Each structure stands twice: as structure tokens, then as C-alpha cells.
CSV table of C-alpha atoms in Angstrom, one decimal:
chain,number,residue,atom,x,y,z
A,210,MET,CA,4.7,18.9,16.3
A,211,GLY,CA,6.9,16.2,14.5
A,212,CYS,CA,5.9,14.6,11.3
A,213,ILE,CA,3.6,11.6,10.7
A,214,HIS,CA,5.1,9.9,8.0
A,215,GLY,CA,7.6,6.7,8.8
A,216,LYS,CA,9.7,7.7,5.9
A,217,CYS,CA,9.5,11.5,6.8
A,218,CYS,CA,11.6,14.1,7.8
A,219,SER,CA,14.7,12.4,9.4
A,220,ARG,CA,18.0,11.6,7.0
A,221,TYR,CA,18.7,8.3,6.7
A,222,PRO,CA,22.4,7.7,5.8
A,223,LYS,CA,23.4,5.1,2.8
A,224,SER,CA,24.3,2.0,4.6
A,225,SER,CA,28.4,1.1,4.5
A,226,ASN,CA,29.7,-1.9,3.0
A,227,GLY,CA,31.3,-3.4,6.0
A,228,ASP,CA,27.8,-3.4,7.9
A,229,LYS,CA,25.7,-4.6,4.8
A,230,ASN,CA,26.0,-8.5,5.3
A,231,GLU,CA,25.3,-8.2,9.0
A,232,GLU,CA,22.0,-5.6,8.3
A,233,LEU,CA,20.9,-8.2,5.6
A,234,ASP,CA,20.7,-10.9,8.1
A,235,VAL,CA,18.2,-8.9,9.9
A,236,PHE,CA,15.9,-10.3,7.6
A,237,THR,CA,14.0,-13.3,8.5
A,238,GLY,CA,13.0,-14.0,4.6
A,239,GLN,CA,10.3,-16.8,5.8
A,240,ILE,CA,6.8,-17.2,5.5
A,241,PRO,CA,5.4,-17.4,8.8
A,242,ALA,CA,4.9,-21.0,10.1
A,243,ASN,CA,1.7,-20.8,10.4
A,244,SER,CA,0.9,-19.5,6.6
A,245,SER,CA,0.0,-21.8,4.1
A,246,LEU,CA,-1.1,-21.7,0.5
A,247,GLU,CA,-4.5,-21.1,0.4
A,248,VAL,CA,-7.1,-21.8,-2.5
A,249,VAL,CA,-10.8,-20.2,-2.6
A,250,ASP,CA,-12.7,-20.8,-5.6
A,251,VAL,CA,-15.3,-18.4,-7.2
A,252,PRO,CA,-18.0,-21.4,-8.2
A,253,SER,CA,-20.1,-18.7,-10.5
A,254,GLN,CA,-17.2,-18.4,-12.6
A,255,ASN,CA,-15.9,-21.6,-12.4
A,256,TYR,CA,-12.0,-20.7,-11.0
A,257,ARG,CA,-10.6,-20.5,-8.2
A,258,LEU,CA,-7.7,-17.9,-6.3
A,259,GLU,CA,-4.4,-19.4,-4.9
A,260,TYR,CA,-3.1,-16.6,-2.4
A,261,SER,CA,-0.1,-16.5,-0.1
A,262,VAL,CA,1.1,-13.4,2.4
A,263,LEU,CA,4.3,-12.1,3.8
A,264,THR,CA,5.2,-9.5,6.3
A,265,GLN,CA,8.0,-8.6,7.4
A,266,ARG,CA,9.0,-5.7,10.1
A,267,GLY,CA,11.4,-3.1,8.3
A,268,TYR,CA,15.1,-2.7,10.1
A,269,TYR,CA,15.4,0.1,12.1
A,270,PRO,CA,18.7,0.9,13.9
A,271,GLU,CA,17.9,4.2,15.7
A,272,THR,CA,14.5,2.3,16.8
A,273,PRO,CA,14.9,-1.3,17.5
A,274,GLU,CA,11.7,-1.5,19.1
A,275,LYS,CA,9.5,0.0,17.0
A,276,GLU,CA,6.7,-2.4,15.7
A,277,ASN,CA,5.5,-3.5,12.3
A,278,GLN,CA,3.1,-0.9,11.2
A,279,ASP,CA,2.0,-2.9,8.2
A,280,SER,CA,-1.1,-5.3,8.6
A,281,TYR,CA,-3.1,-7.4,6.2
A,282,TYR,CA,-6.4,-8.7,5.8
A,283,ILE,CA,-8.2,-11.4,4.0
A,284,ARG,CA,-11.7,-12.4,4.2
A,285,THR,CA,-13.1,-14.8,1.8
A,286,ASN,CA,-16.7,-15.4,1.3
A,287,ILE,CA,-18.2,-11.4,2.2
A,288,GLN,CA,-21.3,-11.7,3.5
A,289,GLY,CA,-21.7,-15.4,2.9
A,290,ASN,CA,-21.0,-14.7,-0.8
A,291,LEU,CA,-19.4,-17.6,-2.2
A,292,ASP,CA,-18.1,-15.4,-5.2
A,293,ALA,CA,-17.0,-12.2,-3.4
A,294,HIS,CA,-13.6,-12.1,-1.6
A,295,PHE,CA,-11.1,-9.6,0.0
A,296,PHE,CA,-7.7,-8.6,0.3
A,297,GLY,CA,-6.1,-5.6,1.7
A,298,VAL,CA,-2.8,-4.2,2.8
A,299,PHE,CA,-2.5,-1.6,5.5
A,300,ASP,CA,0.9,0.6,6.0
A,301,GLY,CA,0.4,2.9,9.5
A,302,HIS,CA,2.3,5.8,10.1
A,303,GLY,CA,2.7,8.3,13.2
A,304,GLN,CA,3.3,7.2,17.1
A,305,PHE,CA,0.1,5.2,17.0
A,306,GLY,CA,0.4,3.9,13.4
A,307,THR,CA,0.1,0.4,14.2
A,308,GLN,CA,-3.0,0.9,16.1
A,309,CYS,CA,-4.7,2.5,13.2
A,310,SER,CA,-3.8,0.3,10.6
A,311,ASN,CA,-5.1,-2.4,13.0
A,312,PHE,CA,-8.4,-0.6,13.6
A,313,VAL,CA,-9.1,0.1,10.2
A,314,LYS,CA,-8.5,-3.4,8.7
A,315,GLU,CA,-10.9,-4.6,11.3
A,316,ARG,CA,-13.9,-1.7,10.7
A,317,LEU,CA,-13.3,-1.9,7.0
A,318,VAL,CA,-14.1,-5.3,6.1
A,319,GLU,CA,-17.0,-4.9,8.8
A,320,ILE,CA,-18.7,-2.3,7.3
A,321,LEU,CA,-18.1,-4.1,4.1
A,322,SER,CA,-19.6,-7.1,5.5
A,323,ASN,CA,-22.6,-5.4,7.0
A,324,ASP,CA,-23.7,-3.4,3.7
A,325,ALA,CA,-26.8,-4.6,2.1
A,326,THR,CA,-26.5,-2.5,-0.8
A,327,LEU,CA,-22.5,-3.5,-1.8
A,328,PHE,CA,-23.2,-6.1,-4.4
A,329,ASP,CA,-25.3,-3.9,-6.2
A,330,ASP,CA,-23.2,-0.9,-6.4
A,331,PRO,CA,-19.7,-2.1,-5.1
A,332,VAL,CA,-18.0,1.3,-6.0
A,333,LYS,CA,-20.5,3.2,-4.4
A,334,GLY,CA,-20.5,0.5,-1.2
A,335,TYR,CA,-16.4,0.8,-1.2
A,336,LYS,CA,-16.0,4.6,-0.7
A,337,ALA,CA,-18.9,4.8,1.6
A,338,ALA,CA,-16.7,2.0,3.6
A,339,PHE,CA,-13.7,4.4,3.7
A,340,LEU,CA,-15.3,7.3,4.8
A,341,SER,CA,-17.3,5.7,7.4
A,342,THR,CA,-14.0,3.8,8.7
A,343,ASN,CA,-12.4,7.5,8.8
A,344,ASP,CA,-14.7,8.7,11.0
A,345,GLU,CA,-15.3,6.0,13.2
A,346,LEU,CA,-11.3,6.6,13.7
A,347,HIS,CA,-11.4,9.9,14.5
A,348,SER,CA,-14.4,9.2,16.7
A,349,SER,CA,-12.3,6.2,18.7
A,350,ASP,CA,-9.5,6.3,21.5
A,351,ILE,CA,-7.0,6.1,19.2
A,352,ASP,CA,-4.9,9.4,18.7
A,353,ASP,CA,-5.0,9.9,15.0
A,354,SER,CA,-4.3,13.5,14.9
A,355,MET,CA,-0.7,12.8,13.7
A,356,SER,CA,-1.0,9.1,12.6
A,357,GLY,CA,-3.2,7.0,10.6
A,358,THR,CA,-2.8,4.8,7.8
A,359,THR,CA,-2.9,4.2,4.0
A,360,ALA,CA,-5.0,1.3,2.2
A,361,ILE,CA,-4.6,-0.5,-0.9
A,362,THR,CA,-7.4,-3.0,-1.4
A,363,ALA,CA,-8.8,-5.5,-3.7
A,364,LEU,CA,-12.3,-7.2,-3.9
A,365,VAL,CA,-13.2,-9.9,-5.9
A,366,ILE,CA,-16.9,-10.4,-7.0
A,367,GLU,CA,-17.4,-12.7,-9.3
A,368,ASP,CA,-15.4,-12.1,-12.5
A,369,ARG,CA,-14.7,-8.3,-11.6
A,370,LEU,CA,-12.2,-6.9,-9.8
A,371,TYR,CA,-12.8,-3.7,-7.7
A,372,VAL,CA,-9.6,-2.0,-6.3
A,373,ALA,CA,-9.8,1.0,-3.7
A,374,ASN,CA,-6.9,3.0,-2.7
A,375,VAL,CA,-5.8,5.5,-0.2
A,376,GLY,CA,-2.4,6.4,-0.2
A,377,ASP,CA,1.1,5.3,-1.6
A,378,SER,CA,0.4,1.8,-1.8
A,379,ARG,CA,-0.1,-0.4,-4.9
A,380,ALA,CA,-1.9,-3.0,-6.5
A,381,VAL,CA,-0.6,-4.6,-9.7
A,382,ILE,CA,-2.5,-7.0,-12.3
A,383,ALA,CA,-0.7,-9.3,-14.5
A,384,ILE,CA,-1.4,-9.8,-18.5
A,385,LYS,CA,-0.2,-12.2,-20.4
A,386,GLU,CA,0.3,-11.0,-23.8
A,387,GLY,CA,1.8,-13.7,-26.0
A,388,ASN,CA,5.1,-14.7,-24.4
A,389,ARG,CA,5.6,-11.7,-22.2
A,390,VAL,CA,3.7,-11.0,-19.0
A,391,LEU,CA,2.8,-7.4,-18.6
A,392,ALA,CA,2.2,-5.1,-15.5
A,393,GLN,CA,-0.5,-3.0,-15.1
A,394,ASP,CA,-1.1,-1.0,-12.2
A,395,LEU,CA,-4.7,-1.5,-10.9
A,396,SER,CA,-3.8,2.0,-8.6
A,397,TYR,CA,-2.0,5.2,-8.6
A,398,ASP,CA,0.3,6.6,-5.9
A,399,GLN,CA,-1.6,9.2,-4.5
A,400,THR,CA,1.1,11.7,-3.4
A,401,PRO,CA,1.8,15.3,-4.4
A,402,PHE,CA,4.2,14.2,-7.3
A,403,ARG,CA,0.7,14.0,-9.3
A,404,LYS,CA,-0.1,17.4,-10.5
A,405,ASP,CA,-4.1,16.8,-10.0
A,406,GLU,CA,-3.1,15.8,-6.1
A,407,CYS,CA,-0.9,18.6,-6.0
A,408,GLU,CA,-3.1,21.3,-7.0
A,409,ARG,CA,-6.5,20.0,-5.0
A,410,VAL,CA,-4.6,20.1,-1.6
A,411,LYS,CA,-3.0,23.5,-2.2
A,412,LEU,CA,-6.7,24.7,-2.8
A,413,CYS,CA,-7.4,23.0,0.4
A,414,GLY,CA,-4.6,25.7,1.9
A,415,ALA,CA,-1.6,22.8,2.4
A,416,ARG,CA,1.6,24.1,1.3
A,417,VAL,CA,3.8,22.0,-1.0
A,418,LEU,CA,7.8,21.9,0.1
A,419,SER,CA,10.3,19.5,0.4
A,420,VAL,CA,12.3,19.1,3.7
A,421,ASP,CA,15.0,21.2,1.8
A,422,GLN,CA,12.9,23.4,1.0
A,423,VAL,CA,11.4,24.1,4.7
A,424,GLU,CA,14.7,24.4,5.7
A,425,GLY,CA,15.4,27.1,3.3
A,426,LEU,CA,17.9,25.0,1.6
A,427,LYS,CA,16.5,25.4,-1.6
A,428,ASP,CA,14.1,28.0,-3.4
A,429,PRO,CA,10.3,27.5,-2.2
A,430,GLY,CA,9.1,29.1,-5.3
A,431,ILE,CA,10.0,26.4,-7.4
A,432,GLN,CA,7.0,24.2,-7.5
A,433,SER,CA,8.7,21.4,-9.6
A,434,TRP,CA,10.2,18.1,-8.2
A,435,GLY,CA,10.5,16.0,-11.1
A,436,ASP,CA,9.4,12.6,-10.6
A,437,GLU,CA,9.2,10.0,-7.7
A,438,GLU,CA,11.7,7.7,-8.9
A,439,THR,CA,14.7,10.4,-9.4
A,440,GLU,CA,13.5,13.1,-6.1
A,441,GLY,CA,12.4,10.0,-4.2
A,442,GLY,CA,14.8,11.2,-1.6
A,443,ASP,CA,13.5,14.4,-0.6
A,444,PRO,CA,10.1,14.3,-1.9
A,445,PRO,CA,7.1,16.9,-1.6
A,446,ARG,CA,5.4,17.2,1.3
A,447,LEU,CA,2.3,18.7,2.9
A,448,TRP,CA,2.7,21.3,5.2
A,449,VAL,CA,0.2,24.0,7.0
A,450,GLN,CA,0.6,27.3,6.1
A,451,ASN,CA,2.5,28.7,9.4
A,452,GLY,CA,4.1,25.8,10.7
A,453,MET,CA,6.6,23.1,10.2
A,454,TYR,CA,4.0,20.0,10.6
A,455,PRO,CA,2.5,17.6,9.2
A,456,GLY,CA,4.8,16.9,6.8
A,457,THR,CA,3.0,14.4,5.0
A,458,ALA,CA,4.6,12.5,1.7
A,459,PHE,CA,1.1,11.5,1.1
A,460,THR,CA,-2.1,13.2,0.0
A,461,ARG,CA,-5.0,10.5,0.5
A,462,SER,CA,-5.1,8.3,4.1
A,463,ILE,CA,-7.5,7.2,6.9
A,464,GLY,CA,-6.9,9.0,9.9
A,465,ASP,CA,-4.3,11.9,10.0
A,466,SER,CA,-6.7,14.2,11.7
A,467,THR,CA,-4.5,17.0,11.5
A,468,ALA,CA,-3.4,16.6,7.5
A,469,GLU,CA,-7.1,16.6,7.1
A,470,LYS,CA,-7.3,20.1,7.2
A,471,ILE,CA,-4.8,20.9,4.5
A,472,GLY,CA,-6.6,18.5,2.0
A,473,VAL,CA,-5.4,14.7,2.8
A,474,VAL,CA,-8.7,12.9,2.5
A,475,ALA,CA,-10.2,9.6,3.2
A,476,ASP,CA,-12.2,9.3,-0.3
A,477,PRO,CA,-10.5,6.3,-2.5
A,478,GLU,CA,-9.9,5.8,-5.9
A,479,VAL,CA,-11.7,2.8,-7.1
A,480,LEU,CA,-10.4,1.0,-10.3
A,481,THR,CA,-12.7,-1.7,-11.8
A,482,VAL,CA,-11.3,-4.8,-14.0
A,483,GLN,CA,-12.9,-7.1,-15.8
A,484,LEU,CA,-11.0,-10.5,-15.3
A,485,LYS,CA,-10.1,-12.3,-18.1
A,486,PRO,CA,-7.9,-15.6,-18.6
A,487,SER,CA,-5.2,-13.6,-19.8
A,488,HIS,CA,-5.0,-12.2,-16.1
A,489,PRO,CA,-2.7,-15.0,-14.3
A,490,PHE,CA,-2.3,-13.1,-11.1
A,491,PHE,CA,-2.2,-10.1,-9.1
A,492,VAL,CA,-0.3,-8.2,-6.7
A,493,VAL,CA,-1.2,-6.0,-3.3
A,494,ALA,CA,1.6,-4.6,-1.4
A,495,SER,CA,2.5,-1.7,0.6
A,496,ASP,CA,5.4,1.0,-0.5
A,497,GLY,CA,7.8,-0.8,1.4
A,498,VAL,CA,7.7,-3.1,-1.8
A,499,PHE,CA,7.4,-0.5,-4.4
A,500,GLU,CA,9.6,2.2,-3.0
A,501,PHE,CA,12.7,0.5,-4.9
A,502,LEU,CA,10.7,-2.3,-7.1
A,503,SER,CA,9.0,-1.1,-10.4
A,504,SER,CA,5.3,-2.9,-11.2
A,505,GLN,CA,6.7,-4.6,-13.9
A,506,THR,CA,10.3,-5.8,-12.0
A,507,VAL,CA,7.2,-7.0,-9.2
A,508,VAL,CA,5.3,-8.7,-12.1
A,509,ASP,CA,8.5,-10.6,-13.6
A,510,MET,CA,9.6,-12.0,-9.8
A,511,VAL,CA,6.2,-13.2,-9.3
A,512,THR,CA,6.1,-15.0,-12.9
A,513,LYS,CA,9.3,-16.8,-12.4
A,514,HIS,CA,7.7,-18.5,-9.3
A,515,ALA,CA,4.9,-21.3,-9.5
A,516,ASP,CA,4.2,-20.7,-6.1
A,517,PRO,CA,3.0,-17.5,-4.3
A,518,ARG,CA,4.7,-18.2,-1.0
A,519,ASP,CA,8.3,-18.6,-3.0
A,520,ALA,CA,7.4,-15.1,-4.8
A,521,CYS,CA,6.6,-13.4,-1.4
A,522,VAL,CA,9.7,-14.6,-0.2
A,523,SER,CA,11.8,-13.0,-3.6
A,524,ILE,CA,10.1,-9.7,-3.3
A,525,ALA,CA,10.4,-9.2,0.4
A,526,ARG,CA,13.9,-10.2,0.4
A,527,GLU,CA,15.0,-8.6,-2.5
A,528,SER,CA,12.7,-5.2,-1.6
A,529,TYR,CA,15.0,-4.9,1.9
A,530,LYS,CA,18.0,-5.8,-0.1
A,531,LEU,CA,17.3,-2.7,-1.8
A,532,TRP,CA,16.9,-0.5,1.2
A,533,LEU,CA,19.5,-1.4,2.5
A,534,GLU,CA,21.7,-0.6,-0.5
A,535,ARG,CA,20.7,3.0,-0.6
A,536,GLU,CA,19.6,3.9,3.3
A,537,ASN,CA,20.9,2.2,6.6
A,538,ARG,CA,17.1,1.2,7.6
A,539,THR,CA,14.6,-0.6,5.9
A,540,ASP,CA,10.5,0.3,5.5
A,541,ASP,CA,7.9,-2.3,6.9
A,542,ILE,CA,7.1,-4.6,3.7
A,543,THR,CA,3.9,-6.5,3.2
A,544,VAL,CA,3.0,-8.5,-0.3
A,545,ILE,CA,-0.3,-10.2,-0.7
A,546,ILE,CA,-0.1,-12.6,-4.1
A,547,VAL,CA,-2.9,-13.9,-5.5
A,548,HIS,CA,-2.9,-16.1,-8.8
A,549,ILE,CA,-6.2,-16.5,-10.9
A,550,LYS,CA,-6.5,-20.1,-12.0
A,551,ASP,CA,-8.8,-21.9,-14.5
A,552,LEU,CA,-11.0,-18.7,-15.4
A,553,THR,CA,-12.2,-18.8,-19.0
A,554,THR,CA,-13.9,-16.7,-21.4
A,555,VAL,CA,-17.6,-17.6,-21.7
């Protein structure tokens, strides 16, 4: 059985200078023709959200017909509530990753939309929706044994922001402090680089090893992999005790029924933020963005553009360029930027 993660066990050499310009031309660099700057009000708090989204298929020279496995979902006025709005990015992986991400985005939002107690306890409702969606995917016609999706989602309810995450995509909010605009992570990548997640999956029976360790090129007894920035090229992965699968570089996802047996769970981490006038915007994006761009760099790039459509293109283009400087392919790239306008302190 092969590895289920799109960036997994195959090695991608750095691109040569000779074909870099040709590869960069693959990036479309345009907001889709039917996309526009969207605006939605939060009337109880007298502010509004202005948002845009861009999704870009990756460049895969070895599999040119590969689909964009990222998807996104935006639904305003959840349950008819004018103060409740949802933004989500879903990064599929594996043979049926596209089907998984599309299934999950639809079902997750529908479950939230039909939860009569959602606004009484949004955190509880969020967690229940993720777990129910996971169960439904397992029971569907989609083979999720070695396929699944990560999910990074943001739910605005009045003046609170609830972020629920499984996997290694990310949400970031900007904080204005004097003349500076700082990045604050609203999610934390769930990978074996995190000591708590690494220990949790080990207790569930996972072996945690890099590809080099599995192949005998490095000592498997060394259970220290540095950090994701320096060791991202050969990260620690999850394996069954007596096999060379599934090889996931994440510790939580929706789907992935094989990896679920060794601790990969769909239980999201949920973070709550009280929105303030010092929060100019937030970003929800797949790891195709954050693989080589820091949260602060992304916030800096958004700050330079008044229009989130321009910021989306700038972030996607820079992400794409950095991928090709380091490898001979890119990941799929999806980014949602939401500006928070006219929020005042009551």
C-alpha cells in the first residue's frame, strides 16, 4: 500500500535554472472569472466582512492530469442567522482526495446548518460536526482507506471567531499594534513534529519515522526530527508496526480509515477569538501556502493590498514561486482572505 499524503514518500529534486521560467508560466495568476469581492454584514455588531478566495491547481510534471485536490466552502447566514458566516479550506490527499475534500466540505456545512444547538455551544457543535462528517465519509461510497482531507475552518458568530482544525493547513489573524501588523496563529499544525501529537499517536500504535529512517538510511532509534522549517524535506511520518504504510505526515484528518487505526483522528482543535477593532483581517489557507511562507509573511503580504483579491493572487504567486525554487513541482494552493471592516468597541 502506498502513502496517502500528496507530498509523501516520493522525492522531488530541486528545479534547475534552465526550466524555472517555463515552470512559473504554469501559474495562472488570476482570480477566476466568476470571482469577485464579496461583502456580508454582521448586523448585530454593525460591522461587515469583505472577502475573496483563490484556488490554484499544483504543478505536477510527473502526473500532469492530477486534479486540484483542494476545495473551499463559504456559506453566509448559517441557519438564516445574519450574524453567522462560515469559511473553510479542505486539502484532499490520496487517490480519492478530491472526492473526499468535496464530500467533507458539503457535509460539514450541512451538519452545522442543521444543528439546532449550534449557537448555544459553538465549540461542542463544531466538534460534533467534524466527527459526524468523518463517520459519514467512512460509510459513503468513497474509498477513504488511504485517502482523506484536512480541514481548516472559521465560523464567525456575532463578534466571535471560532476556528476548527484537523491537519496541517492554517488560519491566521492579523493584530494591529501601533504601526505594526502582527500575525497570530489560530491553528497549530497537527503533525508528528508536535511532541503532544507524536506521543498521542505512538500510544495508539503508530511508528513515527522519517522516510530515511524507514529505508534504513538513518537510525530509527533517534526520535528527534528538529522543527518543520529545517526538516520539512523528510518529516516524521506515521506507519503501522509491520508495514510501509500509510506514511501520513499529519496526525489528524477526516477520512484515512487505515491511519485512524494508529491514531489519526478527526477530532478538531477549536480556538475561540473575541474580535476587536485591532483585528483588520484573517486568512484561511491550505498548507500549499504555508509550506514556505511564514504566518507573518502572509500577513505582511495581505497588509500591502487594499483589495483581498490582489492579496490572494500575490500570496498564491509567491507560494508557487517558492515551491519551484525548492522542488520540481508545487502543491495545490488555496487561500481565503477576510477583511473585518468597521468593527468598533462597544
